Tab-separated table of C-alpha atoms and ligand atoms in Angstrom:
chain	number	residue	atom	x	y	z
A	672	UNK	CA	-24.347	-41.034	-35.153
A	673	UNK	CA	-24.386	-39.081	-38.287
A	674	UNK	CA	-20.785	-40.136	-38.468
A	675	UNK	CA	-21.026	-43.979	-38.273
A	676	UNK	CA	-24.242	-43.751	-40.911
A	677	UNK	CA	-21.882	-41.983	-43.230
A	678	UNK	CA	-19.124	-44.750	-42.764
A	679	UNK	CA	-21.618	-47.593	-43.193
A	680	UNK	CA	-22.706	-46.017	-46.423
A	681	UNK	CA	-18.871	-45.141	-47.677
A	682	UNK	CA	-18.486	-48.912	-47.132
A	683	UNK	CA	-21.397	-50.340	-48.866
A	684	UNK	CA	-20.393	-47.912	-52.084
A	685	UNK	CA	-16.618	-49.275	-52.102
A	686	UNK	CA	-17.522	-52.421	-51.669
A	687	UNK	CA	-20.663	-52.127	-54.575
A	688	UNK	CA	-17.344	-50.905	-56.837
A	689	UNK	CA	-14.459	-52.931	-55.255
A	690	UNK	CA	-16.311	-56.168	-54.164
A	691	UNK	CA	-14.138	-57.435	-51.133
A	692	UNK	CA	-13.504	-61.195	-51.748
A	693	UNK	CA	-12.535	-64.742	-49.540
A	694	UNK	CA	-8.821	-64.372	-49.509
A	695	UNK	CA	-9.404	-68.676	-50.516
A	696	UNK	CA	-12.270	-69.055	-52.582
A	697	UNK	CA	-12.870	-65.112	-53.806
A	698	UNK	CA	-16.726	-65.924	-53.291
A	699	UNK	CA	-17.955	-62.342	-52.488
A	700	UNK	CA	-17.752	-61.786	-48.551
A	701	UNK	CA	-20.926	-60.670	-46.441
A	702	UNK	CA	-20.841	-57.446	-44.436
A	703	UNK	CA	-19.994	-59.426	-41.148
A	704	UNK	CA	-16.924	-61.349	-42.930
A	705	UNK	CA	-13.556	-60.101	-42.761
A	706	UNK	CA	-10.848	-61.522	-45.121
A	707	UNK	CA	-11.986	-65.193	-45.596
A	708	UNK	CA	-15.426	-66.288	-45.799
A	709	UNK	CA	-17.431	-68.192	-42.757
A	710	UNK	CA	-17.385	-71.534	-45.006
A	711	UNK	CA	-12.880	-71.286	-45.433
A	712	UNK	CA	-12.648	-70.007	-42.186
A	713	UNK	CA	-13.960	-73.423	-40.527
A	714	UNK	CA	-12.569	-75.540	-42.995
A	715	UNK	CA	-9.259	-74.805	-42.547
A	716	UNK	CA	-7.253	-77.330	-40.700
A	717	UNK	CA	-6.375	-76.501	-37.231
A	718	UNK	CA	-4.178	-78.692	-35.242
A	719	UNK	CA	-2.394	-81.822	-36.268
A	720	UNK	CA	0.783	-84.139	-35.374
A	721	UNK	CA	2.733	-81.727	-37.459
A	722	UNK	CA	2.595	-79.275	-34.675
A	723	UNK	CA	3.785	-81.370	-32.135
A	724	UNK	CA	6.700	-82.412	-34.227
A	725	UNK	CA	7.484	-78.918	-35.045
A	726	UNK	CA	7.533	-77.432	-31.163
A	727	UNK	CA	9.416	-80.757	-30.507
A	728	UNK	CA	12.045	-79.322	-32.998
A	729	UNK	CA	12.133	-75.578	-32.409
A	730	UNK	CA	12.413	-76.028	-28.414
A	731	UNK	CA	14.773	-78.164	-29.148
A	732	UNK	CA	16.876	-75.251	-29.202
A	733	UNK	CA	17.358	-73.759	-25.512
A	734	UNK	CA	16.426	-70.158	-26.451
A	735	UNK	CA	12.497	-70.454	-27.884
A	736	UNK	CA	10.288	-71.094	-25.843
A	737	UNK	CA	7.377	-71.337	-27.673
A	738	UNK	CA	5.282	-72.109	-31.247
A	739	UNK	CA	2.089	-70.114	-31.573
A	740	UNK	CA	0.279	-71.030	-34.832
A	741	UNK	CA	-3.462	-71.321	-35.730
A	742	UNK	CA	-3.282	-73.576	-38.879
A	743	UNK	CA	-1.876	-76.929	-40.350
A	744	UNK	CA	-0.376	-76.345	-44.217
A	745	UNK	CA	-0.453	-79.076	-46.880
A	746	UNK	CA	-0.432	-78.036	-50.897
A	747	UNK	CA	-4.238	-80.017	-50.486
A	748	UNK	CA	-5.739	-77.763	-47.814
A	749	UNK	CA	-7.312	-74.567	-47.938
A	750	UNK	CA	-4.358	-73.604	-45.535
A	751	UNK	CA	-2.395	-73.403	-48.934
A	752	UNK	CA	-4.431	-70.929	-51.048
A	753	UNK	CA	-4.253	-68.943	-47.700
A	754	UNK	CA	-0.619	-68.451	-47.733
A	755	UNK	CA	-0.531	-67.924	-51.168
A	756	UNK	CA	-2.692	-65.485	-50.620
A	757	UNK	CA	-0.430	-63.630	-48.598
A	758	UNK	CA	2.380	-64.437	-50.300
A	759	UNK	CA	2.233	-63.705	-53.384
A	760	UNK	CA	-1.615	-62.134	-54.230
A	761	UNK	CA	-0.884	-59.586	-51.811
A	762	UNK	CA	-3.673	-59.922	-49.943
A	763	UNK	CA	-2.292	-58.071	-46.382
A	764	UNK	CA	-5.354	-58.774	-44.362
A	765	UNK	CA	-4.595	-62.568	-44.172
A	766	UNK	CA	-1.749	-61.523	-42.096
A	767	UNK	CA	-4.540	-59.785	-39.763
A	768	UNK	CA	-6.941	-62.663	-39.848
A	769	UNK	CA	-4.170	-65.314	-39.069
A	770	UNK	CA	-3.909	-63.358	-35.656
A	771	UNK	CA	-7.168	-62.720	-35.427
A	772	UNK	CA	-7.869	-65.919	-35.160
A	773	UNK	CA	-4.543	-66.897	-32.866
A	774	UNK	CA	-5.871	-64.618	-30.695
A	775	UNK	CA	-9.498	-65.592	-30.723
A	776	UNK	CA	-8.487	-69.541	-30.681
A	777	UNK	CA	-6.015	-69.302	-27.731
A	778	UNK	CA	-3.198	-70.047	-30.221
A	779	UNK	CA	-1.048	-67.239	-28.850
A	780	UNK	CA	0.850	-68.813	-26.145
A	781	UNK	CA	2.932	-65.271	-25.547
A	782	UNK	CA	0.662	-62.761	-23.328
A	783	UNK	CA	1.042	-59.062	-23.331
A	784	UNK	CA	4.124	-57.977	-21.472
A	785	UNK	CA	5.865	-61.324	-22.562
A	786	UNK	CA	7.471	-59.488	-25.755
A	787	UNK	CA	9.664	-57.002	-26.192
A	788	UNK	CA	10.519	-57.026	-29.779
A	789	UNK	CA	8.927	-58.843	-32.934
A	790	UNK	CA	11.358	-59.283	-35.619
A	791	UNK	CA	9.835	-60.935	-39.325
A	792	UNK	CA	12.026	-63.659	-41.378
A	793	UNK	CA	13.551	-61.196	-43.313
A	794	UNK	CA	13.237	-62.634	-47.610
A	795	UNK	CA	15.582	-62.039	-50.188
A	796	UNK	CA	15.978	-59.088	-52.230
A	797	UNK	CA	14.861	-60.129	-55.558
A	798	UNK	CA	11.825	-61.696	-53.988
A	799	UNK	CA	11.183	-58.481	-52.495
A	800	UNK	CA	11.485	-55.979	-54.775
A	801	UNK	CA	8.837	-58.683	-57.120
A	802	UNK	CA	6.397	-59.261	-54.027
A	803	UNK	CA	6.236	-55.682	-53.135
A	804	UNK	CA	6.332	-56.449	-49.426
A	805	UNK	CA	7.761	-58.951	-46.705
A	806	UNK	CA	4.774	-61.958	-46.138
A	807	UNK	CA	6.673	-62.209	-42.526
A	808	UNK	CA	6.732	-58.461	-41.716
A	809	UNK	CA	3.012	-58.564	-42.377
A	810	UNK	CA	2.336	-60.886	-39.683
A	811	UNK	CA	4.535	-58.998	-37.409
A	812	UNK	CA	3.004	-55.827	-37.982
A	813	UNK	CA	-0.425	-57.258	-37.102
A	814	UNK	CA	1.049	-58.787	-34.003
A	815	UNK	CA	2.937	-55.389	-33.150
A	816	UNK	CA	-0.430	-54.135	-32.633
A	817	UNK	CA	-1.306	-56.519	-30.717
A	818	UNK	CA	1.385	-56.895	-28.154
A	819	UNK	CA	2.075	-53.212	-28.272
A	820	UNK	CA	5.622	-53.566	-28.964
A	821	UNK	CA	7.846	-52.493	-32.437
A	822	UNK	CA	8.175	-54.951	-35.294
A	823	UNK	CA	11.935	-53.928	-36.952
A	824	UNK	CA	13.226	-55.685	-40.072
A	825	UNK	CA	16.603	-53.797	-39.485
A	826	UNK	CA	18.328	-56.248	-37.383
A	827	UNK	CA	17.741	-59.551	-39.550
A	828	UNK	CA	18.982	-59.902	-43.174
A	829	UNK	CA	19.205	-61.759	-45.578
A	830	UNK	CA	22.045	-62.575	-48.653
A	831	UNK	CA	20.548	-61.242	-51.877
A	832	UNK	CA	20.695	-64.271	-54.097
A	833	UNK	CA	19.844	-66.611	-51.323
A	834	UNK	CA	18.090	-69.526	-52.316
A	835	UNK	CA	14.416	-70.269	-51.306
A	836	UNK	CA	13.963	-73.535	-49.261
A	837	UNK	CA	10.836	-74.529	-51.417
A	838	UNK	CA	12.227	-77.108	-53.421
A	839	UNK	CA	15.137	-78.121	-50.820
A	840	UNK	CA	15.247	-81.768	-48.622
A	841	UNK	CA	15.651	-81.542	-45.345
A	842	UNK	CA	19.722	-81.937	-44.643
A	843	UNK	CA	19.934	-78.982	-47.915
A	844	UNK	CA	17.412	-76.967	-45.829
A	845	UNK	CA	19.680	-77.281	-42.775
A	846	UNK	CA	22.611	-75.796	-44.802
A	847	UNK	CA	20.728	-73.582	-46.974
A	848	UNK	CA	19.197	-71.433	-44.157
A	849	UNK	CA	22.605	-71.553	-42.348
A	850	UNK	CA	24.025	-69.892	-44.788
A	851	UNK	CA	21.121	-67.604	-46.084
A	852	UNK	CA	20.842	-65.238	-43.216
A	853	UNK	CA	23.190	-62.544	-41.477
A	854	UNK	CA	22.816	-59.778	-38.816
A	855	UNK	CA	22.973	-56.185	-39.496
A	856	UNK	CA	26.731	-54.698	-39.218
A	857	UNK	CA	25.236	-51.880	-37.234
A	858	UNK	CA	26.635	-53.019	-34.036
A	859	UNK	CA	24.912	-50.587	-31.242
A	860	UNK	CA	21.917	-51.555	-32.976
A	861	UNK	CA	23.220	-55.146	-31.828
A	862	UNK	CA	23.824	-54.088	-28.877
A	863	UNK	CA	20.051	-53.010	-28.156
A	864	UNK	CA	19.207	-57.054	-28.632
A	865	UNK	CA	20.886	-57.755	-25.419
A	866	UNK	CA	18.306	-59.588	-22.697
A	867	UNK	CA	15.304	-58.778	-25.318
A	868	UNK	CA	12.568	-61.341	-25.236
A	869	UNK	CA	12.321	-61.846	-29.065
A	870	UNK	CA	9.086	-62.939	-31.363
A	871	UNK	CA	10.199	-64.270	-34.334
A	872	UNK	CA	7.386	-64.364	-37.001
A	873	UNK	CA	6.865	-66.306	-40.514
A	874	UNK	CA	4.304	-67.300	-42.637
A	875	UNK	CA	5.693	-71.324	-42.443
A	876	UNK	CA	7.848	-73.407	-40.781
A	877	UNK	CA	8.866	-77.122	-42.354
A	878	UNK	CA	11.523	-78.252	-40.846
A	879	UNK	CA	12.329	-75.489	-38.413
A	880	UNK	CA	15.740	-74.417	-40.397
A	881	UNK	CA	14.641	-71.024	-40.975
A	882	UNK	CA	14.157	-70.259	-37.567
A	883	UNK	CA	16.642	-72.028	-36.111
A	884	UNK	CA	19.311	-70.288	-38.143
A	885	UNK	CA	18.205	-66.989	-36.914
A	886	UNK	CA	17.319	-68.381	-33.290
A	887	UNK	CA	21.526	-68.962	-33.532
A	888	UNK	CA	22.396	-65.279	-34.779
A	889	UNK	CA	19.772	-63.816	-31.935
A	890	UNK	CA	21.453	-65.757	-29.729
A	891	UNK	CA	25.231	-64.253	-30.347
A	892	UNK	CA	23.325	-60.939	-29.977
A	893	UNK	CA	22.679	-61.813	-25.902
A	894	UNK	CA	18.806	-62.319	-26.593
A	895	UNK	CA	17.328	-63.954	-23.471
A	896	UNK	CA	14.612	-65.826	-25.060
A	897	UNK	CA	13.106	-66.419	-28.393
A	898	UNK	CA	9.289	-67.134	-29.575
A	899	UNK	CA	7.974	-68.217	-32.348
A	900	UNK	CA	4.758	-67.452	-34.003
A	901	UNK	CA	3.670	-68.831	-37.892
A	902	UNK	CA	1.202	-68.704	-39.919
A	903	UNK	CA	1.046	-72.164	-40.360
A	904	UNK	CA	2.908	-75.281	-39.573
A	905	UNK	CA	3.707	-77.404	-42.488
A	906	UNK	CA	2.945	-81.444	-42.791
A	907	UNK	CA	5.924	-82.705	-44.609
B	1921	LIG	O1	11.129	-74.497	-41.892
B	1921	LIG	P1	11.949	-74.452	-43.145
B	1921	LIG	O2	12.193	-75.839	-43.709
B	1921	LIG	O3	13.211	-73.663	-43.000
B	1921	LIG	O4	11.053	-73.752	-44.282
B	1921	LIG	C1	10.225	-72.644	-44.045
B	1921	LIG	C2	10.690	-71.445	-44.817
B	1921	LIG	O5	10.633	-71.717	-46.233
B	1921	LIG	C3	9.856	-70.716	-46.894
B	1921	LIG	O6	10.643	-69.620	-47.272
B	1921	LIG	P2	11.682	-69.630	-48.471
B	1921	LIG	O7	13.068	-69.844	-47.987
B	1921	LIG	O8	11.198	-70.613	-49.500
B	1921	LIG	O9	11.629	-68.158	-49.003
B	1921	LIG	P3	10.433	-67.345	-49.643
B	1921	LIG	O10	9.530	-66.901	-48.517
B	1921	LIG	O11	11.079	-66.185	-50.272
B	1921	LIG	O12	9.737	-68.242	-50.636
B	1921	LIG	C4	8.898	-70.245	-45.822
B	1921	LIG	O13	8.380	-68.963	-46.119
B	1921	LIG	C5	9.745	-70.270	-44.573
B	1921	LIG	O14	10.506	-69.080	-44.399
């Protein structure tokens, strides 16, 4: 009792000194919100055509066997400050709201017991050692908790160099991502993939290149099945 009055106190002090803001508008957040304010949270878009076309595209391949995502991107959507938030303003408790509200929404098509091992888009090494952190691996660490299962960014890599697929067509994203990505040389670690059923976690999917690309290395690795959770799912 004495306890949780002390906490509630602590918290109203750091957050007198280190106001906690929306993640998309930085308005100051009540006591209730978490992350984004009430007024982002229902504005941003939930589901559109773009997810259809997506799932139509990622289970195209025979291994995934399902896209979990709670919102629709577009550079004119509050979706957009969101990821940027978590991409590059370092703001790590998007990646906990995002499945937050998955969870909450019924986005999550995996249940508990489905996964065995989460595995982030791995990014590229001067990307990383700029951001600080992995956008991807932040989403799969609040999903870890979740399902109860590790999230490992040993097993994915990718080329230092490696272009970004921002500013890429389609056919150049195809090829780009194809040749961006490569598995660990550390072959009993391999070995451990075999009959795993995989989550593979991103903050976007466009075209589906990313994940298809490392949908085809899982699948040299024996996986038995591949899922697919995002952040978002992006209108192109
Ligand atoms: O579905 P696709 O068409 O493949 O595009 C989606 C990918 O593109 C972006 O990453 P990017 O390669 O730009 O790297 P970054 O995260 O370092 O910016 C995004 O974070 C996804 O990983």
């Amino acid at each position: 009792m004495i306890w949780a009055k002390t906490k509630r106190i602590g918290a109203f002090l750091t957050d007198l000194i280190f106001p906690r803001t929306c993640a998309i508008c930085r308005v100051r957040l009540a006591e209730r919100e978490h992350c984004v304010c009430m007024e982002c949270a229902t504005k941003l878009p939930r589901h559109a055509p773009a997810f259809v076309h997506a799932e139509e595209r990622l289970l195209g391949s025979p291994l995934i066997r399902s896209l979990s995502s709670p919102f629709i991107y577009q550079h004119t959507n509050p979706t957009y400050d969101l990821i940027i938030a978590l991409k590059y303003r370092g703001y790590g408790e998007v990646a906990d709201f995002v499945v937050r509200t998955a969870l909450t929404e019924g986005q999550l098509v995996p249940q508990p017991g489905d996964i065995d091992l989460i595995l982030p888009v791995p990014i590229e090494g001067t990307r990383l050692e700029a951001r600080g952190y992995n956008q991807a691996a932040l989403l799969g660490e609040a999903l870890a908790r979740h399902y109860a299962v590790p999230c490992s960014e040993g097993y994915l890599l990718r080329h230092r160099g490696s272009h970004s697929q921002t500013a890429l067509n389609r056919d150049a994203r195809r090829e780009n991502a194809q040749a961006a990505f490569y598995l660990t040389d550390k072959t009993e670690r391999l070995q451990g993939l075999r009959g795993k059923r995989i989550l593979l976690v991103d903050d976007l999917v466009t075209t589906g290149s990313t994940l298809l690309a490392l949908t085809d290395l899982l699948e040299q690795c024996g996986v038995s099945e591949v899922h697919v959770f995002v952040a978002a799912v992006a209108v192109r």
